[in-house]
PDB file of N, CA and C in Angstrom:
ATOM      1  N   MET A   1       3.839   6.621  11.274  1.00  0.00           N
ATOM      2  CA  MET A   1       3.987   5.357  11.931  1.00  0.00           C
ATOM      3  C   MET A   1       5.398   5.319  12.476  1.00  0.00           C
ATOM      4  N   ARG A   2       5.430   4.848  13.755  1.00  0.00           N
ATOM      5  CA  ARG A   2       6.633   4.779  14.432  1.00  0.00           C
ATOM      6  C   ARG A   2       6.886   3.435  14.941  1.00  0.00           C
ATOM      7  N   PHE A   3       7.972   2.743  14.416  1.00  0.00           N
ATOM      8  CA  PHE A   3       8.192   1.365  14.835  1.00  0.00           C
ATOM      9  C   PHE A   3       8.756   1.272  16.148  1.00  0.00           C
ATOM     10  N   SER A   4       9.496   2.438  16.562  1.00  0.00           N
ATOM     11  CA  SER A   4      10.264   2.386  17.829  1.00  0.00           C
ATOM     12  C   SER A   4       9.492   1.861  19.091  1.00  0.00           C
ATOM     13  N   SER A   5       8.096   2.154  19.044  1.00  0.00           N
ATOM     14  CA  SER A   5       7.343   1.555  20.156  1.00  0.00           C
ATOM     15  C   SER A   5       6.726   0.195  19.948  1.00  0.00           C
ATOM     16  N   GLN A   6       6.980  -0.290  18.736  1.00  0.00           N
ATOM     17  CA  GLN A   6       6.289  -1.489  18.345  1.00  0.00           C
ATOM     18  C   GLN A   6       7.363  -2.617  17.828  1.00  0.00           C
ATOM     19  N   ILE A   7       8.557  -2.636  18.498  1.00  0.00           N
ATOM     20  CA  ILE A   7       9.581  -3.514  18.198  1.00  0.00           C
ATOM     21  C   ILE A   7       9.631  -4.573  19.347  1.00  0.00           C
ATOM     22  N   LYS A   8       9.338  -5.746  18.834  1.00  0.00           N
ATOM     23  CA  LYS A   8       9.456  -6.935  19.692  1.00  0.00           C
ATOM     24  C   LYS A   8      10.291  -8.107  19.234  1.00  0.00           C
ATOM     25  N   PRO A   9      10.845  -8.939  20.058  1.00  0.00           N
ATOM     26  CA  PRO A   9      11.616 -10.063  19.647  1.00  0.00           C
ATOM     27  C   PRO A   9      10.564 -11.187  19.331  1.00  0.00           C
ATOM     28  N   ILE A  10      11.211 -12.050  18.584  1.00  0.00           N
ATOM     29  CA  ILE A  10      10.341 -13.170  18.047  1.00  0.00           C
ATOM     30  C   ILE A  10       9.798 -13.980  19.232  1.00  0.00           C
ATOM     31  N   SER A  11      10.361 -14.062  20.391  1.00  0.00           N
ATOM     32  CA  SER A  11       9.895 -14.823  21.389  1.00  0.00           C
ATOM     33  C   SER A  11       8.882 -14.234  22.063  1.00  0.00           C
ATOM     34  N   TYR A  12       8.725 -12.906  21.935  1.00  0.00           N
ATOM     35  CA  TYR A  12       7.508 -12.152  22.499  1.00  0.00           C
ATOM     36  C   TYR A  12       6.311 -12.521  21.604  1.00  0.00           C
ATOM     37  N   LEU A  13       6.440 -12.553  20.296  1.00  0.00           N
ATOM     38  CA  LEU A  13       5.460 -13.052  19.371  1.00  0.00           C
ATOM     39  C   LEU A  13       4.932 -14.380  19.601  1.00  0.00           C
ATOM     40  N   LYS A  14       5.787 -15.309  20.050  1.00  0.00           N
ATOM     41  CA  LYS A  14       5.410 -16.719  20.179  1.00  0.00           C
ATOM     42  C   LYS A  14       4.637 -16.842  21.516  1.00  0.00           C
ATOM     43  N   SER A  15       4.980 -16.009  22.477  1.00  0.00           N
ATOM     44  CA  SER A  15       4.402 -16.198  23.714  1.00  0.00           C
ATOM     45  C   SER A  15       3.071 -15.238  24.131  1.00  0.00           C
ATOM     46  N   HIS A  16       2.971 -14.306  23.184  1.00  0.00           N
ATOM     47  CA  HIS A  16       1.918 -13.319  23.423  1.00  0.00           C
ATOM     48  C   HIS A  16       1.070 -13.113  22.105  1.00  0.00           C
ATOM     49  N   THR A  17       0.868 -14.201  21.270  1.00  0.00           N
ATOM     50  CA  THR A  17       0.285 -13.985  20.050  1.00  0.00           C
ATOM     51  C   THR A  17      -1.155 -13.440  20.189  1.00  0.00           C
ATOM     52  N   ALA A  18      -2.011 -13.961  21.040  1.00  0.00           N
ATOM     53  CA  ALA A  18      -3.384 -13.457  21.158  1.00  0.00           C
ATOM     54  C   ALA A  18      -3.346 -12.126  21.514  1.00  0.00           C
ATOM     55  N   GLU A  19      -2.477 -11.615  22.484  1.00  0.00           N
ATOM     56  CA  GLU A  19      -2.559 -10.205  22.890  1.00  0.00           C
ATOM     57  C   GLU A  19      -2.051  -9.345  21.778  1.00  0.00           C
ATOM     58  N   ILE A  20      -1.094  -9.776  20.959  1.00  0.00           N
ATOM     59  CA  ILE A  20      -0.536  -9.034  19.828  1.00  0.00           C
ATOM     60  C   ILE A  20      -1.677  -8.906  18.661  1.00  0.00           C
ATOM     61  N   VAL A  21      -2.408  -9.940  18.459  1.00  0.00           N
ATOM     62  CA  VAL A  21      -3.529  -9.856  17.616  1.00  0.00           C
ATOM     63  C   VAL A  21      -4.610  -8.838  17.888  1.00  0.00           C
ATOM     64  N   LYS A  22      -4.856  -8.767  19.248  1.00  0.00           N
ATOM     65  CA  LYS A  22      -5.789  -7.828  19.659  1.00  0.00           C
ATOM     66  C   LYS A  22      -5.283  -6.372  19.635  1.00  0.00           C
ATOM     67  N   THR A  23      -3.973  -6.175  20.074  1.00  0.00           N
ATOM     68  CA  THR A  23      -3.371  -4.945  20.042  1.00  0.00           C
ATOM     69  C   THR A  23      -3.305  -4.314  18.617  1.00  0.00           C
ATOM     70  N   LEU A  24      -2.740  -5.231  17.622  1.00  0.00           N
ATOM     71  CA  LEU A  24      -2.750  -4.779  16.254  1.00  0.00           C
ATOM     72  C   LEU A  24      -3.982  -4.431  15.658  1.00  0.00           C
ATOM     73  N   SER A  25      -5.045  -5.281  15.973  1.00  0.00           N
ATOM     74  CA  SER A  25      -6.462  -5.057  15.467  1.00  0.00           C
ATOM     75  C   SER A  25      -7.005  -3.714  15.940  1.00  0.00           C
ATOM     76  N   ASP A  26      -6.782  -3.402  17.249  1.00  0.00           N
ATOM     77  CA  ASP A  26      -7.204  -2.221  17.872  1.00  0.00           C
ATOM     78  C   ASP A  26      -6.460  -1.033  17.396  1.00  0.00           C
ATOM     79  N   SER A  27      -5.213  -1.016  17.382  1.00  0.00           N
ATOM     80  CA  SER A  27      -4.354   0.172  17.105  1.00  0.00           C
ATOM     81  C   SER A  27      -4.143   0.309  15.699  1.00  0.00           C
ATOM     82  N   ARG A  28      -4.164  -0.686  14.796  1.00  0.00           N
ATOM     83  CA  ARG A  28      -3.926  -0.732  13.407  1.00  0.00           C
ATOM     84  C   ARG A  28      -2.538  -0.199  13.054  1.00  0.00           C
ATOM     85  N   GLU A  29      -1.525  -0.379  13.996  1.00  0.00           N
ATOM     86  CA  GLU A  29      -0.076   0.000  13.896  1.00  0.00           C
ATOM     87  C   GLU A  29       0.541  -1.339  13.677  1.00  0.00           C
ATOM     88  N   PRO A  30       1.412  -1.475  12.765  1.00  0.00           N
ATOM     89  CA  PRO A  30       2.196  -2.537  12.551  1.00  0.00           C
ATOM     90  C   PRO A  30       3.324  -2.811  13.640  1.00  0.00           C
ATOM     91  N   MET A  31       3.707  -3.979  13.833  1.00  0.00           N
ATOM     92  CA  MET A  31       4.742  -4.382  14.797  1.00  0.00           C
ATOM     93  C   MET A  31       5.958  -4.954  13.981  1.00  0.00           C
ATOM     94  N   LEU A  32       7.118  -4.498  14.503  1.00  0.00           N
ATOM     95  CA  LEU A  32       8.374  -4.985  13.868  1.00  0.00           C
ATOM     96  C   LEU A  32       8.863  -6.222  14.702  1.00  0.00           C
ATOM     97  N   ILE A  33       9.062  -7.365  14.125  1.00  0.00           N
ATOM     98  CA  ILE A  33       9.716  -8.432  14.889  1.00  0.00           C
ATOM     99  C   ILE A  33      11.016  -8.745  14.589  1.00  0.00           C
ATOM    100  N   THR A  34      11.844  -8.844  15.640  1.00  0.00           N
ATOM    101  CA  THR A  34      13.241  -9.102  15.435  1.00  0.00           C
ATOM    102  C   THR A  34      13.704 -10.466  15.732  1.00  0.00           C
ATOM    103  N   GLN A  35      14.723 -10.971  15.096  1.00  0.00           N
ATOM    104  CA  GLN A  35      15.434 -12.194  15.492  1.00  0.00           C
ATOM    105  C   GLN A  35      16.865 -12.150  15.514  1.00  0.00           C
ATOM    106  N   ASN A  36      17.322 -12.426  16.698  1.00  0.00           N
ATOM    107  CA  ASN A  36      18.746 -12.221  16.909  1.00  0.00           C
ATOM    108  C   ASN A  36      19.224 -10.753  16.827  1.00  0.00           C
ATOM    109  N   GLY A  37      18.320  -9.863  17.190  1.00  0.00           N
ATOM    110  CA  GLY A  37      18.680  -8.526  17.181  1.00  0.00           C
ATOM    111  C   GLY A  37      18.507  -7.847  15.832  1.00  0.00           C
ATOM    112  N   GLU A  38      18.064  -8.594  14.783  1.00  0.00           N
ATOM    113  CA  GLU A  38      17.811  -7.996  13.504  1.00  0.00           C
ATOM    114  C   GLU A  38      16.319  -7.943  13.137  1.00  0.00           C
ATOM    115  N   ALA A  39      15.953  -6.841  12.455  1.00  0.00           N
ATOM    116  CA  ALA A  39      14.471  -6.811  11.968  1.00  0.00           C
ATOM    117  C   ALA A  39      14.333  -8.082  10.999  1.00  0.00           C
ATOM    118  N   LYS A  40      13.265  -8.786  11.134  1.00  0.00           N
ATOM    119  CA  LYS A  40      12.796  -9.841  10.303  1.00  0.00           C
ATOM    120  C   LYS A  40      11.474  -9.706   9.718  1.00  0.00           C
ATOM    121  N   LEU A  41      10.542  -9.362  10.464  1.00  0.00           N
ATOM    122  CA  LEU A  41       9.110  -9.298   9.939  1.00  0.00           C
ATOM    123  C   LEU A  41       8.363  -8.011  10.323  1.00  0.00           C
ATOM    124  N   VAL A  42       7.301  -7.750   9.648  1.00  0.00           N
ATOM    125  CA  VAL A  42       6.442  -6.726   9.981  1.00  0.00           C
ATOM    126  C   VAL A  42       4.946  -7.408  10.016  1.00  0.00           C
ATOM    127  N   VAL A  43       4.474  -7.287  11.214  1.00  0.00           N
ATOM    128  CA  VAL A  43       3.188  -7.918  11.430  1.00  0.00           C
ATOM    129  C   VAL A  43       2.106  -6.852  11.456  1.00  0.00           C
ATOM    130  N   MET A  44       0.969  -6.982  10.779  1.00  0.00           N
ATOM    131  CA  MET A  44      -0.016  -5.960  10.781  1.00  0.00           C
ATOM    132  C   MET A  44      -1.395  -6.609  10.705  1.00  0.00           C
ATOM    133  N   ASP A  45      -2.499  -5.904  11.023  1.00  0.00           N
ATOM    134  CA  ASP A  45      -3.819  -6.497  10.906  1.00  0.00           C
ATOM    135  C   ASP A  45      -4.237  -6.506   9.457  1.00  0.00           C
ATOM    136  N   VAL A  46      -5.135  -7.336   9.075  1.00  0.00           N
ATOM    137  CA  VAL A  46      -5.479  -7.529   7.645  1.00  0.00           C
ATOM    138  C   VAL A  46      -6.134  -6.280   7.027  1.00  0.00           C
ATOM    139  N   LYS A  47      -6.892  -5.663   7.756  1.00  0.00           N
ATOM    140  CA  LYS A  47      -7.483  -4.327   7.197  1.00  0.00           C
ATOM    141  C   LYS A  47      -6.515  -3.337   6.743  1.00  0.00           C
ATOM    142  N   THR A  48      -5.476  -3.183   7.587  1.00  0.00           N
ATOM    143  CA  THR A  48      -4.449  -2.276   7.255  1.00  0.00           C
ATOM    144  C   THR A  48      -3.575  -2.705   6.048  1.00  0.00           C
ATOM    145  N   TYR A  49      -3.270  -4.149   5.955  1.00  0.00           N
ATOM    146  CA  TYR A  49      -2.736  -4.684   4.890  1.00  0.00           C
ATOM    147  C   TYR A  49      -3.499  -4.484   3.605  1.00  0.00           C
ATOM    148  N   GLU A  50      -4.794  -4.679   3.570  1.00  0.00           N
ATOM    149  CA  GLU A  50      -5.676  -4.535   2.543  1.00  0.00           C
ATOM    150  C   GLU A  50      -5.606  -3.049   1.887  1.00  0.00           C
ATOM    151  N   GLU A  51      -5.819  -2.104   3.020  1.00  0.00           N
ATOM    152  CA  GLU A  51      -5.731  -0.738   2.564  1.00  0.00           C
ATOM    153  C   GLU A  51      -4.361  -0.356   1.867  1.00  0.00           C
ATOM    154  N   GLN A  52      -3.288  -0.838   2.436  1.00  0.00           N
ATOM    155  CA  GLN A  52      -1.905  -0.564   1.866  1.00  0.00           C
ATOM    156  C   GLN A  52      -1.838  -1.211   0.307  1.00  0.00           C
ATOM    157  N   MET A  53      -2.381  -2.335   0.155  1.00  0.00           N
ATOM    158  CA  MET A  53      -2.329  -2.903  -1.176  1.00  0.00           C
ATOM    159  C   MET A  53      -3.141  -2.123  -2.140  1.00  0.00           C
ATOM    160  N   GLU A  54      -4.391  -1.577  -1.777  1.00  0.00           N
ATOM    161  CA  GLU A  54      -5.162  -0.726  -2.614  1.00  0.00           C
ATOM    162  C   GLU A  54      -4.313   0.656  -2.884  1.00  0.00           C
ATOM    163  N   THR A  55      -3.671   1.150  -1.845  1.00  0.00           N
ATOM    164  CA  THR A  55      -2.950   2.395  -2.088  1.00  0.00           C
ATOM    165  C   THR A  55      -1.726   2.003  -3.112  1.00  0.00           C
ATOM    166  N   PHE A  56      -1.065   0.934  -2.933  1.00  0.00           N
ATOM    167  CA  PHE A  56       0.047   0.561  -3.778  1.00  0.00           C
ATOM    168  C   PHE A  56      -0.547   0.358  -5.195  1.00  0.00           C
ATOM    169  N   ALA A  57      -1.785  -0.278  -5.429  1.00  0.00           N
ATOM    170  CA  ALA A  57      -2.413  -0.460  -6.718  1.00  0.00           C
ATOM    171  C   ALA A  57      -2.494   0.935  -7.407  1.00  0.00           C
ATOM    172  N   LEU A  58      -3.097   1.895  -6.716  1.00  0.00           N
ATOM    173  CA  LEU A  58      -3.366   3.170  -7.162  1.00  0.00           C
ATOM    174  C   LEU A  58      -2.069   3.995  -7.563  1.00  0.00           C
ATOM    175  N   LEU A  59      -1.135   3.742  -6.698  1.00  0.00           N
ATOM    176  CA  LEU A  59       0.162   4.393  -7.003  1.00  0.00           C
ATOM    177  C   LEU A  59       0.866   3.918  -8.223  1.00  0.00           C
ATOM    178  N   LYS A  60       0.664   2.544  -8.535  1.00  0.00           N
ATOM    179  CA  LYS A  60       1.197   1.846  -9.565  1.00  0.00           C
ATOM    180  C   LYS A  60       0.382   2.359 -10.932  1.00  0.00           C
ATOM    181  N   ILE A  61      -0.892   2.554 -10.861  1.00  0.00           N
ATOM    182  CA  ILE A  61      -1.666   3.128 -11.933  1.00  0.00           C
ATOM    183  C   ILE A  61      -1.202   4.609 -12.305  1.00  0.00           C
ATOM    184  N   LEU A  62      -1.022   5.195 -11.238  1.00  0.00           N
ATOM    185  CA  LEU A  62      -0.460   6.762 -11.465  1.00  0.00           C
ATOM    186  C   LEU A  62       0.868   6.688 -12.087  1.00  0.00           C
ATOM    187  N   ALA A  63       1.765   5.932 -11.659  1.00  0.00           N
ATOM    188  CA  ALA A  63       3.200   5.735 -12.253  1.00  0.00           C
ATOM    189  C   ALA A  63       3.012   5.301 -13.610  1.00  0.00           C
ATOM    190  N   LEU A  64       2.247   4.395 -14.079  1.00  0.00           N
ATOM    191  CA  LEU A  64       1.962   3.974 -15.396  1.00  0.00           C
ATOM    192  C   LEU A  64       1.577   5.037 -16.292  1.00  0.00           C
ATOM    193  N   GLY A  65       0.607   5.874 -15.803  1.00  0.00           N
ATOM    194  CA  GLY A  65       0.119   6.875 -16.426  1.00  0.00           C
ATOM    195  C   GLY A  65       1.088   8.058 -16.691  1.00  0.00           C
ATOM    196  N   ARG A  66       1.863   8.261 -15.663  1.00  0.00           N
ATOM    197  CA  ARG A  66       2.968   9.315 -15.893  1.00  0.00           C
ATOM    198  C   ARG A  66       3.970   8.981 -16.842  1.00  0.00           C
ATOM    199  N   ARG A  67       4.289   7.559 -16.930  1.00  0.00           N
ATOM    200  CA  ARG A  67       5.289   7.093 -17.985  1.00  0.00           C
ATOM    201  C   ARG A  67       4.640   7.344 -19.377  1.00  0.00           C
ATOM    202  N   GLU A  68       3.325   6.978 -19.478  1.00  0.00           N
ATOM    203  CA  GLU A  68       2.604   7.150 -20.758  1.00  0.00           C
ATOM    204  C   GLU A  68       2.805   8.612 -21.192  1.00  0.00           C
ATOM    205  N   ILE A  69       2.488   9.525 -20.303  1.00  0.00           N
ATOM    206  CA  ILE A  69       2.656  10.988 -20.548  1.00  0.00           C
ATOM    207  C   ILE A  69       4.073  11.297 -21.007  1.00  0.00           C
ATOM    208  N   GLU A  70       4.905  10.783 -20.345  1.00  0.00           N
ATOM    209  CA  GLU A  70       6.306  11.154 -20.598  1.00  0.00           C
ATOM    210  C   GLU A  70       6.771  10.700 -22.074  1.00  0.00           C
ATOM    211  N   ARG A  71       6.191   9.568 -22.498  1.00  0.00           N
ATOM    212  CA  ARG A  71       6.489   9.069 -23.782  1.00  0.00           C
ATOM    213  C   ARG A  71       5.544   9.631 -24.810  1.00  0.00           C
ATOM    214  N   GLY A  72       4.687  10.503 -24.494  1.00  0.00           N
ATOM    215  CA  GLY A  72       3.841  11.248 -25.440  1.00  0.00           C
ATOM    216  C   GLY A  72       2.523  10.166 -25.840  1.00  0.00           C
ATOM    217  N   GLU A  73       2.285   9.300 -25.043  1.00  0.00           N
ATOM    218  CA  GLU A  73       1.292   8.301 -25.445  1.00  0.00           C
ATOM    219  C   GLU A  73      -0.088   8.752 -24.761  1.00  0.00           C
ATOM    220  N   PHE A  74      -0.667   9.861 -25.160  1.00  0.00           N
ATOM    221  CA  PHE A  74      -1.944  10.305 -24.757  1.00  0.00           C
ATOM    222  C   PHE A  74      -2.721  11.073 -25.677  1.00  0.00           C
ATOM    223  N   GLU A  75      -3.867  11.278 -25.398  1.00  0.00           N
ATOM    224  CA  GLU A  75      -4.772  12.157 -26.324  1.00  0.00           C
ATOM    225  C   GLU A  75      -5.187  13.411 -25.589  1.00  0.00           C
ATOM    226  N   SER A  76      -5.280  14.436 -26.287  1.00  0.00           N
ATOM    227  CA  SER A  76      -5.773  15.712 -25.614  1.00  0.00           C
ATOM    228  C   SER A  76      -7.287  15.541 -25.145  1.00  0.00           C
ATOM    229  N   VAL A  77      -7.599  16.311 -24.172  1.00  0.00           N
ATOM    230  CA  VAL A  77      -8.964  16.242 -23.620  1.00  0.00           C
ATOM    231  C   VAL A  77     -10.063  16.531 -24.727  1.00  0.00           C
ATOM    232  N   GLU A  78      -9.657  17.472 -25.618  1.00  0.00           N
ATOM    233  CA  GLU A  78     -10.652  17.808 -26.574  1.00  0.00           C
ATOM    234  C   GLU A  78     -10.834  16.558 -27.549  1.00  0.00           C
ATOM    235  N   ASP A  79      -9.861  15.828 -27.906  1.00  0.00           N
ATOM    236  CA  ASP A  79      -9.971  14.629 -28.733  1.00  0.00           C
ATOM    237  C   ASP A  79     -10.943  13.526 -28.017  1.00  0.00           C
ATOM    238  N   VAL A  80     -10.576  13.464 -26.746  1.00  0.00           N
ATOM    239  CA  VAL A  80     -11.342  12.517 -25.974  1.00  0.00           C
ATOM    240  C   VAL A  80     -12.797  12.699 -26.013  1.00  0.00           C
ATOM    241  N   PHE A  81     -13.079  14.118 -25.638  1.00  0.00           N
ATOM    242  CA  PHE A  81     -14.567  14.473 -25.727  1.00  0.00           C
ATOM    243  C   PHE A  81     -15.160  14.401 -27.149  1.00  0.00           C
ATOM    244  N   GLU A  82     -14.428  14.679 -27.974  1.00  0.00           N
ATOM    245  CA  GLU A  82     -14.984  14.495 -29.400  1.00  0.00           C
ATOM    246  C   GLU A  82     -15.353  12.994 -29.735  1.00  0.00           C
ATOM    247  N   GLU A  83     -14.523  12.115 -29.148  1.00  0.00           N
ATOM    248  CA  GLU A  83     -14.764  10.631 -29.463  1.00  0.00           C
ATOM    249  C   GLU A  83     -15.908  10.334 -28.650  1.00  0.00           C
ATOM    250  N   LEU A  84     -16.004  10.797 -27.452  1.00  0.00           N
ATOM    251  CA  LEU A  84     -17.195  10.452 -26.602  1.00  0.00           C
ATOM    252  C   LEU A  84     -18.509  10.986 -27.198  1.00  0.00           C
ATOM    253  N   ASP A  85     -18.461  12.171 -27.800  1.00  0.00           N
ATOM    254  CA  ASP A  85     -19.714  12.638 -28.421  1.00  0.00           C
ATOM    255  C   ASP A  85     -20.024  12.049 -29.745  1.00  0.00           C
ATOM    256  N   GLY A  86     -19.096  11.238 -30.247  1.00  0.00           N
ATOM    257  CA  GLY A  86     -19.246  10.674 -31.521  1.00  0.00           C
ATOM    258  C   GLY A  86     -19.037  11.555 -32.810  1.00  0.00           C
ATOM    259  N   THR A  87     -18.453  12.856 -32.421  1.00  0.00           N
ATOM    260  CA  THR A  87     -18.223  13.671 -33.589  1.00  0.00           C
ATOM    261  C   THR A  87     -16.748  13.591 -34.146  1.00  0.00           C
ATOM    262  N   ALA A  88     -15.953  12.655 -33.538  1.00  0.00           N
ATOM    263  CA  ALA A  88     -14.570  12.538 -34.048  1.00  0.00           C
ATOM    264  C   ALA A  88     -14.606  11.903 -35.430  1.00  0.00           C
ATOM    265  N   GLU A  89     -13.657  12.287 -36.246  1.00  0.00           N
ATOM    266  CA  GLU A  89     -13.635  11.532 -37.570  1.00  0.00           C
ATOM    267  C   GLU A  89     -12.964  10.202 -37.276  1.00  0.00           C
ATOM    268  N   ARG A  90     -13.391   9.171 -38.189  1.00  0.00           N
ATOM    269  CA  ARG A  90     -12.870   7.936 -37.974  1.00  0.00           C
ATOM    270  C   ARG A  90     -12.191   7.502 -39.047  1.00  0.00           C
TER     271      ARG A  90
END
C-alpha cells in the first residue's frame, strides 16, 4: 500500500466526497487526508476496514497464545488428545 499517490488535502475531501467514495470503494486503497500540510486522517472503504479489524483480532489471539507459551501455560498435544478421548485421569 502506497500512500504517496493517495494523499489529498482536506479541502479536496470536502469538495470531492462522492468521487472519493467511489474511488476508494473500487480501488480498496486508503487515502491519507492532510490539514495544514500534516497527515490527519486515513479514509478507507468499509470492507477494507472490516478485513483489517479481523486481521488485527487474529494477530491479537496469536500474540496472546505466544505469551501463554512463553509463560509455560500450555498442555502437550498428547495430554489434549487424551482429554478429548476421555482417557485422561481426572
